[in-house]
Amino acid sequence: MDAIVLLKDDHKTVEKLFKAFEKAGDGAYAEKRRIADQVIEELTAHAVIEEEVFYPAAREAAPDTSDHVLESVEEHHVVVWMLSELAGLDPKDERFDAKMTVLMENVRHNVEEEEKDWFPQVRKAMGRNRLVELGEQLEEARKTATRDPLKVPSATE
């Protein structure tokens, strides 16, 4: 699968989870916990494979997008930090829904920038064959990527 298609599929998966969270009722604590746990796993693995595989390849192929890559890494850092807080937060805590809302806003912002501004530039720079090869690498990396936000290597490691 093409790397950009794979990453967009991840975005769609997470957006569906966000919508399910938003539809859950105020007292649906168990459902919200289950959804939040899925979001944590999905976004953690996504951030890891994107940073370890996709970003370096994209930066090499389209060096003029380096600023976008650096901004995305910082956005991921904030998201992973929020995920680690959500992982240990009781869904009955008054901050739980607020934290999920801020997380969703941050992720949606990152997705919009990637899909509208950056992915088209990367697609043009890489071409179909390289993107398919990179997609295979992303799928392999996902098999071993951590789903625990506390175990995500920092960008400085």
PDB file of C-alpha atoms in Angstrom:
ATOM      1  CA  MET A   1       0.000   0.000   0.000  1.00  0.00           C
ATOM      2  CA  ASP A   2       1.124   3.527  -0.804  1.00  0.00           C
ATOM      3  CA  ALA A   3       2.574   5.209   2.335  1.00  0.00           C
ATOM      4  CA  ILE A   4       0.355   8.274   2.061  1.00  0.00           C
ATOM      5  CA  VAL A   5      -2.759   6.126   1.611  1.00  0.00           C
ATOM      6  CA  LEU A   6      -1.733   4.114   4.679  1.00  0.00           C
ATOM      7  CA  LEU A   7      -1.229   7.247   6.788  1.00  0.00           C
ATOM      8  CA  LYS A   8      -4.546   8.701   5.596  1.00  0.00           C
ATOM      9  CA  ASP A   9      -6.247   5.421   6.544  1.00  0.00           C
ATOM     10  CA  ASP A  10      -4.772   5.829  10.033  1.00  0.00           C
ATOM     11  CA  HIS A  11      -6.175   9.353  10.134  1.00  0.00           C
ATOM     12  CA  LYS A  12      -9.631   8.039   9.185  1.00  0.00           C
ATOM     13  CA  THR A  13      -9.481   5.334  11.852  1.00  0.00           C
ATOM     14  CA  VAL A  14      -8.665   7.871  14.549  1.00  0.00           C
ATOM     15  CA  GLU A  15     -11.306  10.319  13.302  1.00  0.00           C
ATOM     16  CA  LYS A  16     -13.950   7.573  13.596  1.00  0.00           C
ATOM     17  CA  LEU A  17     -12.847   6.999  17.183  1.00  0.00           C
ATOM     18  CA  PHE A  18     -13.037  10.735  17.877  1.00  0.00           C
ATOM     19  CA  LYS A  19     -16.580  10.877  16.507  1.00  0.00           C
ATOM     20  CA  ALA A  20     -17.579   7.877  18.638  1.00  0.00           C
ATOM     21  CA  PHE A  21     -16.135   9.625  21.698  1.00  0.00           C
ATOM     22  CA  GLU A  22     -18.027  12.803  20.881  1.00  0.00           C
ATOM     23  CA  LYS A  23     -21.289  10.834  20.529  1.00  0.00           C
ATOM     24  CA  ALA A  24     -20.849   8.945  23.804  1.00  0.00           C
ATOM     25  CA  GLY A  25     -23.082  10.253  26.551  1.00  0.00           C
ATOM     26  CA  ASP A  26     -21.916  12.169  29.595  1.00  0.00           C
ATOM     27  CA  GLY A  27     -22.152   9.128  31.830  1.00  0.00           C
ATOM     28  CA  ALA A  28     -20.674   6.636  29.345  1.00  0.00           C
ATOM     29  CA  TYR A  29     -17.456   6.283  31.336  1.00  0.00           C
ATOM     30  CA  ALA A  30     -16.649   2.705  30.331  1.00  0.00           C
ATOM     31  CA  GLU A  31     -17.261   3.449  26.645  1.00  0.00           C
ATOM     32  CA  LYS A  32     -15.155   6.616  26.790  1.00  0.00           C
ATOM     33  CA  ARG A  33     -12.333   4.713  28.515  1.00  0.00           C
ATOM     34  CA  ARG A  34     -12.451   1.996  25.837  1.00  0.00           C
ATOM     35  CA  ILE A  35     -12.398   4.574  23.030  1.00  0.00           C
ATOM     36  CA  ALA A  36      -9.627   6.582  24.674  1.00  0.00           C
ATOM     37  CA  ASP A  37      -7.541   3.414  25.046  1.00  0.00           C
ATOM     38  CA  GLN A  38      -7.990   2.659  21.331  1.00  0.00           C
ATOM     39  CA  VAL A  39      -7.053   6.251  20.460  1.00  0.00           C
ATOM     40  CA  ILE A  40      -3.942   5.961  22.638  1.00  0.00           C
ATOM     41  CA  GLU A  41      -2.817   2.785  20.882  1.00  0.00           C
ATOM     42  CA  GLU A  42      -3.616   4.012  17.365  1.00  0.00           C
ATOM     43  CA  LEU A  43      -2.022   7.437  17.728  1.00  0.00           C
ATOM     44  CA  THR A  44       1.056   6.158  19.550  1.00  0.00           C
ATOM     45  CA  ALA A  45       1.848   3.564  16.882  1.00  0.00           C
ATOM     46  CA  HIS A  46       1.061   6.093  14.136  1.00  0.00           C
ATOM     47  CA  ALA A  47       3.393   8.724  15.599  1.00  0.00           C
ATOM     48  CA  VAL A  48       6.197   6.182  15.966  1.00  0.00           C
ATOM     49  CA  ILE A  49       6.061   4.838  12.411  1.00  0.00           C
ATOM     50  CA  GLU A  50       5.605   8.299  10.939  1.00  0.00           C
ATOM     51  CA  GLU A  51       8.608   9.696  12.795  1.00  0.00           C
ATOM     52  CA  GLU A  52      10.872   6.680  12.369  1.00  0.00           C
ATOM     53  CA  VAL A  53      10.100   5.781   8.750  1.00  0.00           C
ATOM     54  CA  PHE A  54       8.031   8.330   6.866  1.00  0.00           C
ATOM     55  CA  TYR A  55       9.407  11.668   8.049  1.00  0.00           C
ATOM     56  CA  PRO A  56      13.072  10.893   7.323  1.00  0.00           C
ATOM     57  CA  ALA A  57      12.226   9.579   3.836  1.00  0.00           C
ATOM     58  CA  ALA A  58       9.923  12.505   3.085  1.00  0.00           C
ATOM     59  CA  ARG A  59      12.479  15.018   4.338  1.00  0.00           C
ATOM     60  CA  GLU A  60      15.120  13.484   2.078  1.00  0.00           C
ATOM     61  CA  ALA A  61      12.841  13.417  -0.975  1.00  0.00           C
ATOM     62  CA  ALA A  62      11.367  16.895  -0.404  1.00  0.00           C
ATOM     63  CA  PRO A  63      13.969  18.877   1.563  1.00  0.00           C
ATOM     64  CA  ASP A  64      11.967  22.087   1.198  1.00  0.00           C
ATOM     65  CA  THR A  65       9.359  20.538   3.543  1.00  0.00           C
ATOM     66  CA  SER A  66      11.802  20.130   6.449  1.00  0.00           C
ATOM     67  CA  ASP A  67      10.064  22.867   8.430  1.00  0.00           C
ATOM     68  CA  HIS A  68       6.811  20.929   8.188  1.00  0.00           C
ATOM     69  CA  VAL A  69       8.525  17.771   9.432  1.00  0.00           C
ATOM     70  CA  LEU A  70      10.024  19.595  12.402  1.00  0.00           C
ATOM     71  CA  GLU A  71       6.665  21.163  13.274  1.00  0.00           C
ATOM     72  CA  SER A  72       4.956  17.772  13.009  1.00  0.00           C
ATOM     73  CA  VAL A  73       7.511  16.166  15.311  1.00  0.00           C
ATOM     74  CA  GLU A  74       6.775  18.862  17.900  1.00  0.00           C
ATOM     75  CA  GLU A  75       3.023  18.380  17.439  1.00  0.00           C
ATOM     76  CA  HIS A  76       3.528  14.643  17.961  1.00  0.00           C
ATOM     77  CA  HIS A  77       5.476  15.372  21.138  1.00  0.00           C
ATOM     78  CA  VAL A  78       2.509  17.304  22.535  1.00  0.00           C
ATOM     79  CA  VAL A  79       0.049  14.602  21.439  1.00  0.00           C
ATOM     80  CA  VAL A  80       2.115  11.772  22.965  1.00  0.00           C
ATOM     81  CA  TRP A  81       2.393  13.744  26.221  1.00  0.00           C
ATOM     82  CA  MET A  82      -1.396  14.153  26.286  1.00  0.00           C
ATOM     83  CA  LEU A  83      -1.862  10.459  25.480  1.00  0.00           C
ATOM     84  CA  SER A  84       0.354   9.497  28.412  1.00  0.00           C
ATOM     85  CA  GLU A  85      -1.791  11.666  30.701  1.00  0.00           C
ATOM     86  CA  LEU A  86      -5.027  10.214  29.324  1.00  0.00           C
ATOM     87  CA  ALA A  87      -3.742   6.677  29.845  1.00  0.00           C
ATOM     88  CA  GLY A  88      -3.691   7.150  33.591  1.00  0.00           C
ATOM     89  CA  LEU A  89      -6.730   9.382  33.947  1.00  0.00           C
ATOM     90  CA  ASP A  90     -10.032   8.130  35.310  1.00  0.00           C
ATOM     91  CA  PRO A  91     -12.820   8.835  32.787  1.00  0.00           C
ATOM     92  CA  LYS A  92     -14.869  10.208  35.698  1.00  0.00           C
ATOM     93  CA  ASP A  93     -12.204  12.865  36.321  1.00  0.00           C
ATOM     94  CA  GLU A  94     -13.544  16.287  35.353  1.00  0.00           C
ATOM     95  CA  ARG A  95     -10.472  16.834  33.132  1.00  0.00           C
ATOM     96  CA  PHE A  96     -10.927  13.643  31.085  1.00  0.00           C
ATOM     97  CA  ASP A  97     -13.360  14.994  28.476  1.00  0.00           C
ATOM     98  CA  ALA A  98     -11.529  18.320  28.291  1.00  0.00           C
ATOM     99  CA  LYS A  99      -8.214  16.559  27.719  1.00  0.00           C
ATOM    100  CA  MET A 100      -9.746  14.399  24.971  1.00  0.00           C
ATOM    101  CA  THR A 101     -11.224  17.518  23.347  1.00  0.00           C
ATOM    102  CA  VAL A 102      -7.857  19.286  23.288  1.00  0.00           C
ATOM    103  CA  LEU A 103      -6.199  16.118  21.979  1.00  0.00           C
ATOM    104  CA  MET A 104      -8.762  15.876  19.167  1.00  0.00           C
ATOM    105  CA  GLU A 105      -8.215  19.536  18.236  1.00  0.00           C
ATOM    106  CA  ASN A 106      -4.445  19.034  18.078  1.00  0.00           C
ATOM    107  CA  VAL A 107      -4.665  15.847  16.032  1.00  0.00           C
ATOM    108  CA  ARG A 108      -7.208  17.295  13.619  1.00  0.00           C
ATOM    109  CA  HIS A 109      -4.945  20.311  13.069  1.00  0.00           C
ATOM    110  CA  ASN A 110      -1.956  18.070  12.340  1.00  0.00           C
ATOM    111  CA  VAL A 111      -3.998  15.856   9.987  1.00  0.00           C
ATOM    112  CA  GLU A 112      -5.324  18.852   8.068  1.00  0.00           C
ATOM    113  CA  GLU A 113      -1.835  20.276   7.546  1.00  0.00           C
ATOM    114  CA  GLU A 114      -0.434  16.932   6.451  1.00  0.00           C
ATOM    115  CA  GLU A 115      -3.225  16.004   4.083  1.00  0.00           C
ATOM    116  CA  LYS A 116      -3.781  19.405   2.463  1.00  0.00           C
ATOM    117  CA  ASP A 117      -0.331  20.956   2.417  1.00  0.00           C
ATOM    118  CA  TRP A 118       2.380  18.422   2.924  1.00  0.00           C
ATOM    119  CA  PHE A 119       1.309  15.050   1.506  1.00  0.00           C
ATOM    120  CA  PRO A 120       0.775  16.445  -2.016  1.00  0.00           C
ATOM    121  CA  GLN A 121       4.331  17.825  -2.006  1.00  0.00           C
ATOM    122  CA  VAL A 122       5.743  14.531  -0.777  1.00  0.00           C
ATOM    123  CA  ARG A 123       3.716  12.538  -3.325  1.00  0.00           C
ATOM    124  CA  LYS A 124       5.083  14.706  -6.125  1.00  0.00           C
ATOM    125  CA  ALA A 125       8.665  14.401  -4.867  1.00  0.00           C
ATOM    126  CA  MET A 126       8.609  10.641  -4.255  1.00  0.00           C
ATOM    127  CA  GLY A 127       6.463   9.100  -6.937  1.00  0.00           C
ATOM    128  CA  ARG A 128       4.292   5.994  -6.788  1.00  0.00           C
ATOM    129  CA  ASN A 129       6.954   3.260  -6.617  1.00  0.00           C
ATOM    130  CA  ARG A 130       8.851   4.870  -3.742  1.00  0.00           C
ATOM    131  CA  LEU A 131       5.595   5.485  -1.847  1.00  0.00           C
ATOM    132  CA  VAL A 132       4.565   1.833  -2.227  1.00  0.00           C
ATOM    133  CA  GLU A 133       7.997   0.729  -0.983  1.00  0.00           C
ATOM    134  CA  LEU A 134       7.710   3.145   1.937  1.00  0.00           C
ATOM    135  CA  GLY A 135       4.204   1.870   2.690  1.00  0.00           C
ATOM    136  CA  GLU A 136       5.607  -1.639   3.076  1.00  0.00           C
ATOM    137  CA  GLN A 137       8.234  -0.295   5.474  1.00  0.00           C
ATOM    138  CA  LEU A 138       5.519   1.470   7.487  1.00  0.00           C
ATOM    139  CA  GLU A 139       3.478  -1.747   7.715  1.00  0.00           C
ATOM    140  CA  GLU A 140       6.543  -3.643   8.947  1.00  0.00           C
ATOM    141  CA  ALA A 141       7.413  -0.922  11.468  1.00  0.00           C
ATOM    142  CA  ARG A 142       3.850  -0.950  12.833  1.00  0.00           C
ATOM    143  CA  LYS A 143       4.250  -4.610  13.843  1.00  0.00           C
ATOM    144  CA  THR A 144       6.841  -3.681  16.470  1.00  0.00           C
ATOM    145  CA  ALA A 145       5.880  -0.064  17.200  1.00  0.00           C
ATOM    146  CA  THR A 146       5.009   0.618  20.815  1.00  0.00           C
ATOM    147  CA  ARG A 147       1.415   1.362  21.685  1.00  0.00           C
ATOM    148  CA  ASP A 148       2.480   2.817  25.043  1.00  0.00           C
ATOM    149  CA  PRO A 149       2.959   6.592  24.919  1.00  0.00           C
ATOM    150  CA  LEU A 150       5.380   6.388  27.843  1.00  0.00           C
ATOM    151  CA  LYS A 151       7.691   4.250  25.702  1.00  0.00           C
ATOM    152  CA  VAL A 152       7.849   6.535  22.671  1.00  0.00           C
ATOM    153  CA  PRO A 153      11.426   7.610  22.022  1.00  0.00           C
ATOM    154  CA  SER A 154      11.807  11.364  22.110  1.00  0.00           C
ATOM    155  CA  ALA A 155      12.905  13.226  18.997  1.00  0.00           C
ATOM    156  CA  THR A 156      16.217  13.988  20.706  1.00  0.00           C
ATOM    157  CA  GLU A 157      17.137  10.346  21.361  1.00  0.00           C
TER     158      GLU A 157
END
